[in-house]
Amino acid sequence: MKHRIVVLGAGYAGAFAAGNLARRLSPADTEITVVNAVPDFVERMRLHQLAIGQDLASRKLTDVFAGTGIRLRLARVTGVDPERRTVAVTDEDGDDELAYDTLLYALGSSVARHDVPGVAEYAFDVTGVSSALRLRERLAGLGEGGTVLVVGEGLTGIETATEFAESRPDLSVALAARGELGAWLSPKARRHLRHAFDRLGITVHEHTVVAAVEPTRAIAADGTSVPADVTVWSAGFAVHPIAAASGLKVAETGQIVVDRTMRSVSHPDVYAAGDCAYAIGENGRPLPMSCASAGCTNMQATAAIIARLTGSAVPTTGLKYYGNHISLGRRDAIFQTVDGDVRSRSWYLGGRTAAWLKSGVLKGAGWGVAHPTFGMPKRKRRLSPAPDRAGARVAA
């Protein structure tokens, strides 16, 4: 019987990982299935562009995985049973169950609402295609002088606010920041960011904690009212509770706790990659939820899976951050380098050159997903007679 590898999620982490596994492992010994809820690959880093009215290239997963030997199952994951090694799914035909020998959990994350009143009912977000399209429809119906408030001063909030302000100068765009705008950036990069906000006419409400969202405004913790015909919530990410409900060991965030090789510390048949993995980086801190983390964790997870199944020594790949790349519309950006402790270095790159580089990163990531087995070793490795499919269970 073939070794069944099931990959949950076909985002940046899952799609790359599935392609790597298909390229490296012999189909005579392995069967790889990818489970994803939607038929297209979602360029999550560009969803704020989709929301403001820009059209993105569509990549059908059937085309992405064509010729790779990977099986695609379009279904929504509803549960995982790591004791029985099964995954519960549902699709247009109803409920079903998939069995696995090795599971790679890469379901990503969604918006974190933090139980703030009114967010679920009235706020929009850009963490998924359906939510971005819902926001797109709302913005299209917003006339001149309409007010848009972006809540959250992280990378998603900054990119969303600047993209909206540049693409729709007829709107009044504001951003609510819990602290100082760009506080983590170097002084020069922070000045560049503020200059971009001034140039685009974005109002910044610093040291503002949004405590409630209503249909036409947001209410700050101090009682201040901020007008908003549209509130875009980008105040962090959260993972789906499936992992926690399954009995896998998870962190307080709900992320799966993994060892250095991205293997679950409670169930060694399960690996995690991307936002849903609670992985410790080379600086001793948990990796943030980001596309960069998706890249390094999926490379480590697939390297470990391949090594253990083929009886090889498990290699360790880099879990290090080099910087933050922030789009400020289509013609401006910031690339901020960081040190080993993820503190901003004095050097940064800004302007059109940084924007060109960011565009290249986005195109490269999209092309890489569209060609998941390109450039990888062509040698198909056979499984060892007694591969390390489970190993000793680590105490929780």
mmCIF file of C-alpha atoms in Angstrom:
data_model
loop_
_atom_site.group_PDB
_atom_site.id
_atom_site.type_symbol
_atom_site.label_atom_id
_atom_site.label_comp_id
_atom_site.label_asym_id
_atom_site.label_seq_id
_atom_site.Cartn_x
_atom_site.Cartn_y
_atom_site.Cartn_z
ATOM 1 C CA MET A 1 0.000 0.000 0.000
ATOM 2 C CA LYS A 2 1.260 3.459 -0.866
ATOM 3 C CA HIS A 3 2.147 5.938 1.864
ATOM 4 C CA ARG A 4 -0.668 8.478 1.942
ATOM 5 C CA ILE A 5 0.404 12.111 2.357
ATOM 6 C CA VAL A 6 -2.413 14.610 2.802
ATOM 7 C CA VAL A 7 -1.743 18.350 2.587
ATOM 8 C CA LEU A 8 -4.435 20.595 4.056
ATOM 9 C CA GLY A 9 -4.516 23.956 2.303
ATOM 10 C CA ALA A 10 -3.135 25.155 -1.026
ATOM 11 C CA GLY A 11 -1.922 28.597 -0.036
ATOM 12 C CA TYR A 12 1.696 29.725 -0.232
ATOM 13 C CA ALA A 13 2.834 27.050 2.262
ATOM 14 C CA GLY A 14 0.647 24.149 1.138
ATOM 15 C CA ALA A 15 1.036 24.551 -2.630
ATOM 16 C CA PHE A 16 4.830 24.834 -2.477
ATOM 17 C CA ALA A 17 5.088 21.914 -0.062
ATOM 18 C CA ALA A 18 2.908 19.623 -2.174
ATOM 19 C CA GLY A 19 4.994 20.377 -5.268
ATOM 20 C CA ASN A 20 8.236 19.713 -3.404
ATOM 21 C CA LEU A 21 6.974 16.368 -2.118
ATOM 22 C CA ALA A 22 5.731 15.332 -5.572
ATOM 23 C CA ARG A 23 9.040 16.222 -7.161
ATOM 24 C CA ARG A 24 11.168 14.370 -4.640
ATOM 25 C CA LEU A 25 9.204 11.225 -3.726
ATOM 26 C CA SER A 26 8.515 8.292 -6.007
ATOM 27 C CA PRO A 27 4.852 7.892 -7.007
ATOM 28 C CA ALA A 28 5.415 4.136 -6.772
ATOM 29 C CA ASP A 29 5.538 4.504 -2.987
ATOM 30 C CA THR A 30 3.548 7.647 -2.194
ATOM 31 C CA GLU A 31 0.167 9.170 -2.879
ATOM 32 C CA ILE A 32 -0.166 12.937 -2.353
ATOM 33 C CA THR A 33 -3.554 14.609 -1.913
ATOM 34 C CA VAL A 34 -4.123 18.332 -1.469
ATOM 35 C CA VAL A 35 -7.367 19.461 0.152
ATOM 36 C CA ASN A 36 -8.485 23.036 -0.503
ATOM 37 C CA ALA A 37 -11.825 24.782 -0.094
ATOM 38 C CA VAL A 38 -11.663 26.891 -3.274
ATOM 39 C CA PRO A 39 -10.613 25.965 -6.837
ATOM 40 C CA ASP A 40 -8.153 28.839 -7.324
ATOM 41 C CA PHE A 41 -4.838 29.714 -5.730
ATOM 42 C CA VAL A 42 -5.352 32.834 -3.613
ATOM 43 C CA GLU A 43 -2.647 35.503 -3.787
ATOM 44 C CA ARG A 44 -3.335 36.677 -0.272
ATOM 45 C CA MET A 45 -0.617 39.338 -0.383
ATOM 46 C CA ARG A 46 -2.591 41.070 -3.136
ATOM 47 C CA LEU A 47 -6.113 40.895 -1.771
ATOM 48 C CA HIS A 48 -6.110 44.584 -0.835
ATOM 49 C CA GLN A 49 -5.552 45.281 -4.544
ATOM 50 C CA LEU A 50 -8.511 43.060 -5.431
ATOM 51 C CA ALA A 51 -10.652 44.887 -2.871
ATOM 52 C CA ILE A 52 -9.985 48.319 -4.373
ATOM 53 C CA GLY A 53 -10.978 47.191 -7.860
ATOM 54 C CA GLN A 54 -7.819 45.802 -9.446
ATOM 55 C CA ASP A 55 -8.104 42.477 -11.264
ATOM 56 C CA LEU A 56 -5.731 39.658 -10.356
ATOM 57 C CA ALA A 57 -4.688 36.758 -12.551
ATOM 58 C CA SER A 58 -6.636 33.591 -11.791
ATOM 59 C CA ARG A 59 -4.685 30.382 -11.229
ATOM 60 C CA LYS A 60 -6.788 27.239 -11.210
ATOM 61 C CA LEU A 61 -5.381 24.604 -8.865
ATOM 62 C CA THR A 62 -6.226 21.936 -11.428
ATOM 63 C CA ASP A 63 -3.800 23.681 -13.778
ATOM 64 C CA VAL A 64 -1.219 24.236 -11.018
ATOM 65 C CA PHE A 65 -1.063 20.537 -10.152
ATOM 66 C CA ALA A 66 -1.570 19.158 -13.683
ATOM 67 C CA GLY A 67 1.106 16.622 -14.546
ATOM 68 C CA THR A 68 2.545 16.501 -11.025
ATOM 69 C CA GLY A 69 0.715 13.383 -9.855
ATOM 70 C CA ILE A 70 -0.875 15.371 -7.023
ATOM 71 C CA ARG A 71 -4.529 14.659 -6.344
ATOM 72 C CA LEU A 72 -6.677 17.721 -5.685
ATOM 73 C CA ARG A 73 -9.732 17.436 -3.454
ATOM 74 C CA LEU A 74 -11.935 20.535 -3.442
ATOM 75 C CA ALA A 75 -13.556 20.407 -0.038
ATOM 76 C CA ARG A 76 -13.690 22.232 3.268
ATOM 77 C CA VAL A 77 -11.836 20.681 6.185
ATOM 78 C CA THR A 78 -14.170 20.269 9.162
ATOM 79 C CA GLY A 79 -12.041 18.205 11.529
ATOM 80 C CA VAL A 80 -8.890 16.194 12.122
ATOM 81 C CA ASP A 81 -8.617 12.991 14.146
ATOM 82 C CA PRO A 82 -4.890 12.439 14.764
ATOM 83 C CA GLU A 83 -5.506 9.220 16.702
ATOM 84 C CA ARG A 84 -7.326 7.578 13.775
ATOM 85 C CA ARG A 85 -5.233 9.487 11.216
ATOM 86 C CA THR A 86 -8.243 10.833 9.382
ATOM 87 C CA VAL A 87 -9.458 14.205 8.116
ATOM 88 C CA ALA A 88 -13.144 15.084 7.939
ATOM 89 C CA VAL A 89 -14.173 17.130 4.893
ATOM 90 C CA THR A 90 -17.357 18.366 3.301
ATOM 91 C CA ASP A 91 -18.109 19.349 -0.282
ATOM 92 C CA GLU A 92 -21.104 19.665 -2.595
ATOM 93 C CA ASP A 93 -21.663 15.900 -2.290
ATOM 94 C CA GLY A 94 -21.758 15.944 1.504
ATOM 95 C CA ASP A 95 -19.448 14.772 4.258
ATOM 96 C CA ASP A 96 -16.475 12.485 3.734
ATOM 97 C CA GLU A 97 -13.339 11.252 5.450
ATOM 98 C CA LEU A 98 -9.771 10.973 4.185
ATOM 99 C CA ALA A 99 -7.173 8.681 5.750
ATOM 100 C CA TYR A 100 -3.513 9.645 5.931
ATOM 101 C CA ASP A 101 -0.153 8.265 7.007
ATOM 102 C CA THR A 102 1.508 11.697 7.058
ATOM 103 C CA LEU A 103 -0.443 14.943 7.388
ATOM 104 C CA LEU A 104 0.853 18.407 6.523
ATOM 105 C CA TYR A 105 -1.453 20.976 8.101
ATOM 106 C CA ALA A 106 -1.256 24.303 6.223
ATOM 107 C CA LEU A 107 -4.706 25.850 6.584
ATOM 108 C CA GLY A 108 -3.357 29.356 7.153
ATOM 109 C CA SER A 109 -5.199 32.036 9.093
ATOM 110 C CA SER A 110 -8.051 34.520 8.906
ATOM 111 C CA VAL A 111 -8.852 37.869 10.469
ATOM 112 C CA ALA A 112 -8.640 38.151 14.269
ATOM 113 C CA ARG A 113 -11.687 40.053 15.513
ATOM 114 C CA HIS A 114 -10.570 40.063 19.181
ATOM 115 C CA ASP A 115 -14.242 39.894 20.257
ATOM 116 C CA VAL A 116 -14.621 43.613 19.531
ATOM 117 C CA PRO A 117 -18.341 44.467 19.338
ATOM 118 C CA GLY A 118 -19.563 45.190 15.826
ATOM 119 C CA VAL A 119 -16.537 43.838 13.941
ATOM 120 C CA ALA A 120 -18.264 40.660 12.781
ATOM 121 C CA GLU A 121 -21.402 42.554 11.751
ATOM 122 C CA TYR A 122 -20.052 45.761 10.226
ATOM 123 C CA ALA A 123 -16.312 45.518 9.465
ATOM 124 C CA PHE A 124 -14.676 44.245 6.295
ATOM 125 C CA ASP A 125 -11.335 42.480 5.848
ATOM 126 C CA VAL A 126 -8.892 41.359 3.152
ATOM 127 C CA THR A 127 -7.882 37.920 4.434
ATOM 128 C CA GLY A 128 -9.859 35.922 1.871
ATOM 129 C CA VAL A 129 -11.207 36.245 -1.658
ATOM 130 C CA SER A 130 -14.865 36.288 -0.624
ATOM 131 C CA SER A 131 -14.279 38.965 2.011
ATOM 132 C CA ALA A 132 -12.144 41.038 -0.373
ATOM 133 C CA LEU A 133 -14.852 40.852 -3.057
ATOM 134 C CA ARG A 134 -17.488 41.864 -0.501
ATOM 135 C CA LEU A 135 -15.360 44.900 0.359
ATOM 136 C CA ARG A 136 -14.808 45.613 -3.346
ATOM 137 C CA GLU A 137 -18.553 45.796 -3.932
ATOM 138 C CA ARG A 138 -19.021 48.124 -0.962
ATOM 139 C CA LEU A 139 -16.219 50.457 -2.038
ATOM 140 C CA ALA A 140 -17.505 50.572 -5.615
ATOM 141 C CA GLY A 141 -20.766 51.972 -4.286
ATOM 142 C CA LEU A 142 -19.044 54.585 -2.132
ATOM 143 C CA GLY A 143 -19.232 58.037 -3.684
ATOM 144 C CA GLU A 144 -16.843 60.981 -3.555
ATOM 145 C CA GLY A 145 -16.007 62.040 -0.027
ATOM 146 C CA GLY A 146 -16.829 58.617 1.435
ATOM 147 C CA THR A 147 -14.835 57.725 4.531
ATOM 148 C CA VAL A 148 -12.757 54.557 4.934
ATOM 149 C CA LEU A 149 -11.087 53.632 8.216
ATOM 150 C CA VAL A 150 -8.397 50.936 8.265
ATOM 151 C CA VAL A 151 -7.872 49.518 11.759
ATOM 152 C CA GLY A 152 -4.383 48.151 12.415
ATOM 153 C CA GLU A 153 -0.898 49.536 11.830
ATOM 154 C CA GLY A 154 0.745 46.281 10.757
ATOM 155 C CA LEU A 155 1.891 45.480 7.235
ATOM 156 C CA THR A 156 -1.613 44.598 6.032
ATOM 157 C CA GLY A 157 -3.103 47.794 7.443
ATOM 158 C CA ILE A 158 -0.409 50.023 5.940
ATOM 159 C CA GLU A 159 -0.595 48.377 2.522
ATOM 160 C CA THR A 160 -4.394 48.502 2.502
ATOM 161 C CA ALA A 161 -4.603 52.172 3.498
ATOM 162 C CA THR A 162 -2.006 53.330 0.955
ATOM 163 C CA GLU A 163 -3.435 51.214 -1.868
ATOM 164 C CA PHE A 164 -6.936 52.552 -1.257
ATOM 165 C CA ALA A 165 -5.778 56.171 -0.998
ATOM 166 C CA GLU A 166 -3.727 55.964 -4.190
ATOM 167 C CA SER A 167 -6.377 54.146 -6.227
ATOM 168 C CA ARG A 168 -9.351 56.165 -4.926
ATOM 169 C CA PRO A 169 -8.203 59.751 -4.208
ATOM 170 C CA ASP A 170 -11.878 60.718 -4.055
ATOM 171 C CA LEU A 171 -12.211 58.872 -0.749
ATOM 172 C CA SER A 172 -11.144 60.061 2.687
ATOM 173 C CA VAL A 173 -8.875 57.309 4.032
ATOM 174 C CA ALA A 174 -7.737 57.060 7.660
ATOM 175 C CA LEU A 175 -5.783 54.526 9.705
ATOM 176 C CA ALA A 176 -6.190 53.767 13.410
ATOM 177 C CA ALA A 177 -2.964 52.671 15.119
ATOM 178 C CA ARG A 178 -2.729 51.301 18.643
ATOM 179 C CA GLY A 179 0.704 52.925 18.978
ATOM 180 C CA GLU A 180 2.957 55.058 16.813
ATOM 181 C CA LEU A 181 2.760 54.581 13.050
ATOM 182 C CA GLY A 182 5.785 52.579 11.878
ATOM 183 C CA ALA A 183 7.284 52.431 15.353
ATOM 184 C CA TRP A 184 9.280 49.288 14.479
ATOM 185 C CA LEU A 185 10.958 50.924 11.462
ATOM 186 C CA SER A 186 14.294 52.690 11.445
ATOM 187 C CA PRO A 187 14.069 56.490 11.795
ATOM 188 C CA LYS A 188 14.663 57.110 8.082
ATOM 189 C CA ALA A 189 12.145 54.467 7.002
ATOM 190 C CA ARG A 190 9.614 55.876 9.474
ATOM 191 C CA ARG A 191 10.003 59.330 7.933
ATOM 192 C CA HIS A 192 9.549 57.797 4.481
ATOM 193 C CA LEU A 193 6.346 56.110 5.648
ATOM 194 C CA ARG A 194 4.950 59.306 7.137
ATOM 195 C CA HIS A 195 5.813 61.231 3.995
ATOM 196 C CA ALA A 196 3.915 58.641 1.934
ATOM 197 C CA PHE A 197 0.862 58.962 4.184
ATOM 198 C CA ASP A 198 1.015 62.759 3.911
ATOM 199 C CA ARG A 199 1.429 62.586 0.129
ATOM 200 C CA LEU A 200 -1.606 60.314 -0.175
ATOM 201 C CA GLY A 201 -3.675 62.364 2.263
ATOM 202 C CA ILE A 202 -4.178 59.547 4.786
ATOM 203 C CA THR A 203 -5.222 60.649 8.266
ATOM 204 C CA VAL A 204 -3.511 58.753 11.087
ATOM 205 C CA HIS A 205 -5.126 58.254 14.495
ATOM 206 C CA GLU A 206 -2.212 57.148 16.672
ATOM 207 C CA HIS A 207 -2.584 55.590 20.131
ATOM 208 C CA THR A 208 -6.153 54.718 19.236
ATOM 209 C CA VAL A 209 -7.649 51.419 20.373
ATOM 210 C CA VAL A 210 -10.904 50.702 18.564
ATOM 211 C CA ALA A 211 -13.368 49.289 21.088
ATOM 212 C CA ALA A 212 -16.462 49.000 18.876
ATOM 213 C CA VAL A 213 -17.513 49.244 15.245
ATOM 214 C CA GLU A 214 -20.847 50.651 14.092
ATOM 215 C CA PRO A 215 -22.301 51.032 10.574
ATOM 216 C CA THR A 216 -20.965 54.580 10.053
ATOM 217 C CA ARG A 217 -18.238 54.961 12.648
ATOM 218 C CA ALA A 218 -15.746 53.334 14.994
ATOM 219 C CA ILE A 219 -15.627 54.044 18.720
ATOM 220 C CA ALA A 220 -12.230 54.293 20.417
ATOM 221 C CA ALA A 221 -11.580 53.057 23.947
ATOM 222 C CA ASP A 222 -11.515 56.666 25.195
ATOM 223 C CA GLY A 223 -14.953 57.316 23.718
ATOM 224 C CA THR A 224 -13.729 59.199 20.636
ATOM 225 C CA SER A 225 -15.849 58.665 17.535
ATOM 226 C CA VAL A 226 -14.082 58.170 14.175
ATOM 227 C CA PRO A 227 -16.345 58.497 11.108
ATOM 228 C CA ALA A 228 -16.235 55.534 8.756
ATOM 229 C CA ASP A 229 -18.642 54.612 5.990
ATOM 230 C CA VAL A 230 -16.432 51.533 5.649
ATOM 231 C CA THR A 231 -14.271 50.017 8.394
ATOM 232 C CA VAL A 232 -11.547 47.608 7.264
ATOM 233 C CA TRP A 233 -10.336 45.396 10.099
ATOM 234 C CA SER A 234 -6.655 44.422 9.864
ATOM 235 C CA ALA A 235 -5.755 44.176 13.536
ATOM 236 C CA GLY A 236 -4.090 40.769 13.385
ATOM 237 C CA PHE A 237 -4.668 37.183 12.304
ATOM 238 C CA ALA A 238 -6.141 34.100 13.956
ATOM 239 C CA VAL A 239 -6.040 30.408 13.074
ATOM 240 C CA HIS A 240 -9.053 28.137 12.738
ATOM 241 C CA PRO A 241 -9.946 26.220 15.927
ATOM 242 C CA ILE A 242 -9.816 22.858 14.094
ATOM 243 C CA ALA A 243 -6.298 22.087 15.338
ATOM 244 C CA ALA A 244 -7.143 22.826 18.973
ATOM 245 C CA ALA A 245 -10.345 20.783 18.774
ATOM 246 C CA SER A 246 -8.485 17.813 17.309
ATOM 247 C CA GLY A 247 -6.350 17.144 20.361
ATOM 248 C CA LEU A 248 -3.104 18.291 18.765
ATOM 249 C CA LYS A 249 -0.932 20.274 21.149
ATOM 250 C CA VAL A 250 -1.454 23.951 20.386
ATOM 251 C CA ALA A 251 -0.200 27.258 21.750
ATOM 252 C CA GLU A 252 -2.486 29.897 23.264
ATOM 253 C CA THR A 253 -2.868 31.256 19.750
ATOM 254 C CA GLY A 254 -4.346 27.963 18.551
ATOM 255 C CA GLN A 255 -1.294 27.291 16.373
ATOM 256 C CA ILE A 256 0.133 23.762 16.301
ATOM 257 C CA VAL A 257 3.230 23.487 18.496
ATOM 258 C CA VAL A 258 6.023 21.989 16.393
ATOM 259 C CA ASP A 259 9.663 21.057 16.895
ATOM 260 C CA ARG A 260 12.582 22.397 14.862
ATOM 261 C CA THR A 261 11.561 20.209 11.904
ATOM 262 C CA MET A 262 7.906 21.419 11.884
ATOM 263 C CA ARG A 263 6.708 18.115 13.358
ATOM 264 C CA SER A 264 3.897 18.209 15.908
ATOM 265 C CA VAL A 265 5.312 17.680 19.388
ATOM 266 C CA SER A 266 2.248 15.603 20.341
ATOM 267 C CA HIS A 267 1.553 13.629 17.139
ATOM 268 C CA PRO A 268 4.627 12.840 15.014
ATOM 269 C CA ASP A 269 2.584 11.867 11.925
ATOM 270 C CA VAL A 270 1.487 15.517 11.700
ATOM 271 C CA TYR A 271 3.520 18.452 10.415
ATOM 272 C CA ALA A 272 2.486 22.097 10.211
ATOM 273 C CA ALA A 273 3.617 24.950 7.995
ATOM 274 C CA GLY A 274 2.660 28.579 7.488
ATOM 275 C CA ASP A 275 0.517 30.661 9.820
ATOM 276 C CA CYS A 276 -0.903 27.637 11.650
ATOM 277 C CA ALA A 277 2.544 26.491 12.899
ATOM 278 C CA TYR A 278 3.849 27.695 16.256
ATOM 279 C CA ALA A 279 7.500 27.520 15.266
ATOM 280 C CA ILE A 280 10.466 29.052 17.043
ATOM 281 C CA GLY A 281 12.853 30.947 14.794
ATOM 282 C CA GLU A 282 16.618 31.123 15.030
ATOM 283 C CA ASN A 283 16.311 34.121 17.341
ATOM 284 C CA GLY A 284 14.377 32.093 19.895
ATOM 285 C CA ARG A 285 11.070 33.824 19.203
ATOM 286 C CA PRO A 286 7.908 32.486 17.545
ATOM 287 C CA LEU A 287 7.805 33.141 13.823
ATOM 288 C CA PRO A 288 5.174 35.736 12.891
ATOM 289 C CA MET A 289 2.236 34.896 10.652
ATOM 290 C CA SER A 290 3.481 35.965 7.238
ATOM 291 C CA CYS A 291 4.310 34.824 3.731
ATOM 292 C CA ALA A 292 8.005 34.696 4.668
ATOM 293 C CA SER A 293 7.192 32.265 7.480
ATOM 294 C CA ALA A 294 5.166 30.178 5.052
ATOM 295 C CA GLY A 295 8.246 29.872 2.862
ATOM 296 C CA CYS A 296 10.751 28.768 5.471
ATOM 297 C CA THR A 297 8.375 26.492 7.408
ATOM 298 C CA ASN A 298 7.153 24.639 4.338
ATOM 299 C CA MET A 299 10.728 24.057 3.182
ATOM 300 C CA GLN A 300 11.652 22.671 6.592
ATOM 301 C CA ALA A 301 8.535 20.505 6.850
ATOM 302 C CA THR A 302 8.942 18.933 3.421
ATOM 303 C CA ALA A 303 12.665 18.354 3.947
ATOM 304 C CA ALA A 304 11.885 16.541 7.209
ATOM 305 C CA ILE A 305 9.069 14.454 5.719
ATOM 306 C CA ILE A 306 11.199 13.366 2.770
ATOM 307 C CA ALA A 307 14.194 12.539 4.957
ATOM 308 C CA ARG A 308 12.227 10.478 7.450
ATOM 309 C CA LEU A 309 10.336 8.554 4.800
ATOM 310 C CA THR A 310 13.490 7.736 2.839
ATOM 311 C CA GLY A 311 15.704 6.931 5.810
ATOM 312 C CA SER A 312 17.976 9.964 5.458
ATOM 313 C CA ALA A 313 19.321 12.371 8.040
ATOM 314 C CA VAL A 314 16.850 15.183 8.653
ATOM 315 C CA PRO A 315 18.330 18.506 7.482
ATOM 316 C CA THR A 316 17.543 21.844 9.098
ATOM 317 C CA THR A 317 16.671 24.769 6.873
ATOM 318 C CA GLY A 318 16.896 28.435 7.844
ATOM 319 C CA LEU A 319 14.200 29.964 10.051
ATOM 320 C CA LYS A 320 15.437 33.517 9.856
ATOM 321 C CA TYR A 321 13.927 36.879 8.964
ATOM 322 C CA TYR A 322 15.831 39.355 6.823
ATOM 323 C CA GLY A 323 13.398 42.234 6.645
ATOM 324 C CA ASN A 324 9.939 43.629 5.961
ATOM 325 C CA HIS A 325 8.826 44.653 2.488
ATOM 326 C CA ILE A 326 5.876 47.061 2.568
ATOM 327 C CA SER A 327 3.998 48.292 -0.494
ATOM 328 C CA LEU A 328 2.848 51.917 -0.367
ATOM 329 C CA GLY A 329 0.616 51.836 -3.418
ATOM 330 C CA ARG A 330 1.908 50.775 -6.816
ATOM 331 C CA ARG A 331 4.811 53.242 -7.134
ATOM 332 C CA ASP A 332 6.322 53.360 -3.659
ATOM 333 C CA ALA A 333 7.458 50.855 -1.049
ATOM 334 C CA ILE A 334 9.808 50.297 1.866
ATOM 335 C CA PHE A 335 12.223 47.428 2.371
ATOM 336 C CA GLN A 336 13.440 47.475 5.971
ATOM 337 C CA THR A 337 16.282 45.144 6.903
ATOM 338 C CA VAL A 338 16.386 43.631 10.395
ATOM 339 C CA ASP A 339 19.054 42.040 12.598
ATOM 340 C CA GLY A 340 19.001 38.626 14.239
ATOM 341 C CA ASP A 341 16.666 39.877 16.945
ATOM 342 C CA VAL A 342 14.278 41.282 14.308
ATOM 343 C CA ARG A 343 15.195 44.839 15.229
ATOM 344 C CA SER A 344 15.331 47.295 12.359
ATOM 345 C CA ARG A 345 18.756 48.145 11.034
ATOM 346 C CA SER A 346 19.574 51.697 10.071
ATOM 347 C CA TRP A 347 19.613 50.832 6.351
ATOM 348 C CA TYR A 348 16.412 50.672 4.336
ATOM 349 C CA LEU A 349 15.400 50.944 0.688
ATOM 350 C CA GLY A 350 12.458 53.099 -0.355
ATOM 351 C CA GLY A 351 10.704 54.562 -3.369
ATOM 352 C CA ARG A 352 10.248 53.172 -6.863
ATOM 353 C CA THR A 353 13.172 50.753 -6.613
ATOM 354 C CA ALA A 354 11.669 49.152 -3.500
ATOM 355 C CA ALA A 355 8.283 49.039 -5.245
ATOM 356 C CA TRP A 356 9.848 47.306 -8.240
ATOM 357 C CA LEU A 357 11.493 44.748 -5.964
ATOM 358 C CA LYS A 358 8.235 44.095 -4.096
ATOM 359 C CA SER A 359 6.446 43.611 -7.394
ATOM 360 C CA GLY A 360 9.121 41.097 -8.349
ATOM 361 C CA VAL A 361 8.647 39.227 -5.085
ATOM 362 C CA LEU A 362 4.889 38.998 -5.649
ATOM 363 C CA LYS A 363 5.290 37.859 -9.250
ATOM 364 C CA GLY A 364 7.943 35.345 -8.239
ATOM 365 C CA ALA A 365 5.754 33.855 -5.524
ATOM 366 C CA GLY A 366 2.824 33.579 -7.931
ATOM 367 C CA TRP A 367 4.962 32.008 -10.644
ATOM 368 C CA GLY A 368 6.449 29.578 -8.147
ATOM 369 C CA VAL A 369 3.008 28.390 -7.085
ATOM 370 C CA ALA A 370 1.958 28.033 -10.725
ATOM 371 C CA HIS A 371 5.018 25.792 -11.304
ATOM 372 C CA PRO A 372 5.215 23.870 -8.008
ATOM 373 C CA THR A 373 7.732 21.257 -9.172
ATOM 374 C CA PHE A 374 10.006 23.519 -11.226
ATOM 375 C CA GLY A 375 13.702 23.646 -10.364
ATOM 376 C CA MET A 376 13.618 20.894 -7.775
ATOM 377 C CA PRO A 377 15.735 17.735 -7.875
ATOM 378 C CA LYS A 378 14.445 15.381 -10.530
ATOM 379 C CA ARG A 379 15.488 12.216 -8.747
ATOM 380 C CA LYS A 380 12.460 10.390 -7.368
ATOM 381 C CA ARG A 381 13.405 8.908 -4.012
ATOM 382 C CA ARG A 382 11.970 5.580 -2.880
ATOM 383 C CA LEU A 383 10.757 5.042 0.638
ATOM 384 C CA SER A 384 13.013 3.089 2.960
ATOM 385 C CA PRO A 385 11.896 -0.424 4.004
ATOM 386 C CA ALA A 386 10.987 0.914 7.446
ATOM 387 C CA PRO A 387 10.520 4.679 7.123
ATOM 388 C CA ASP A 388 10.128 6.836 10.219
ATOM 389 C CA ARG A 389 6.424 7.323 9.734
ATOM 390 C CA ALA A 390 5.579 7.986 13.346
ATOM 391 C CA GLY A 391 8.524 7.771 15.712
ATOM 392 C CA ALA A 392 8.373 8.083 19.468
ATOM 393 C CA ARG A 393 5.450 10.124 20.709
ATOM 394 C CA VAL A 394 6.704 13.248 22.465
ATOM 395 C CA ALA A 395 5.108 13.979 25.802
ATOM 396 C CA ALA A 396 2.801 16.991 25.794
#
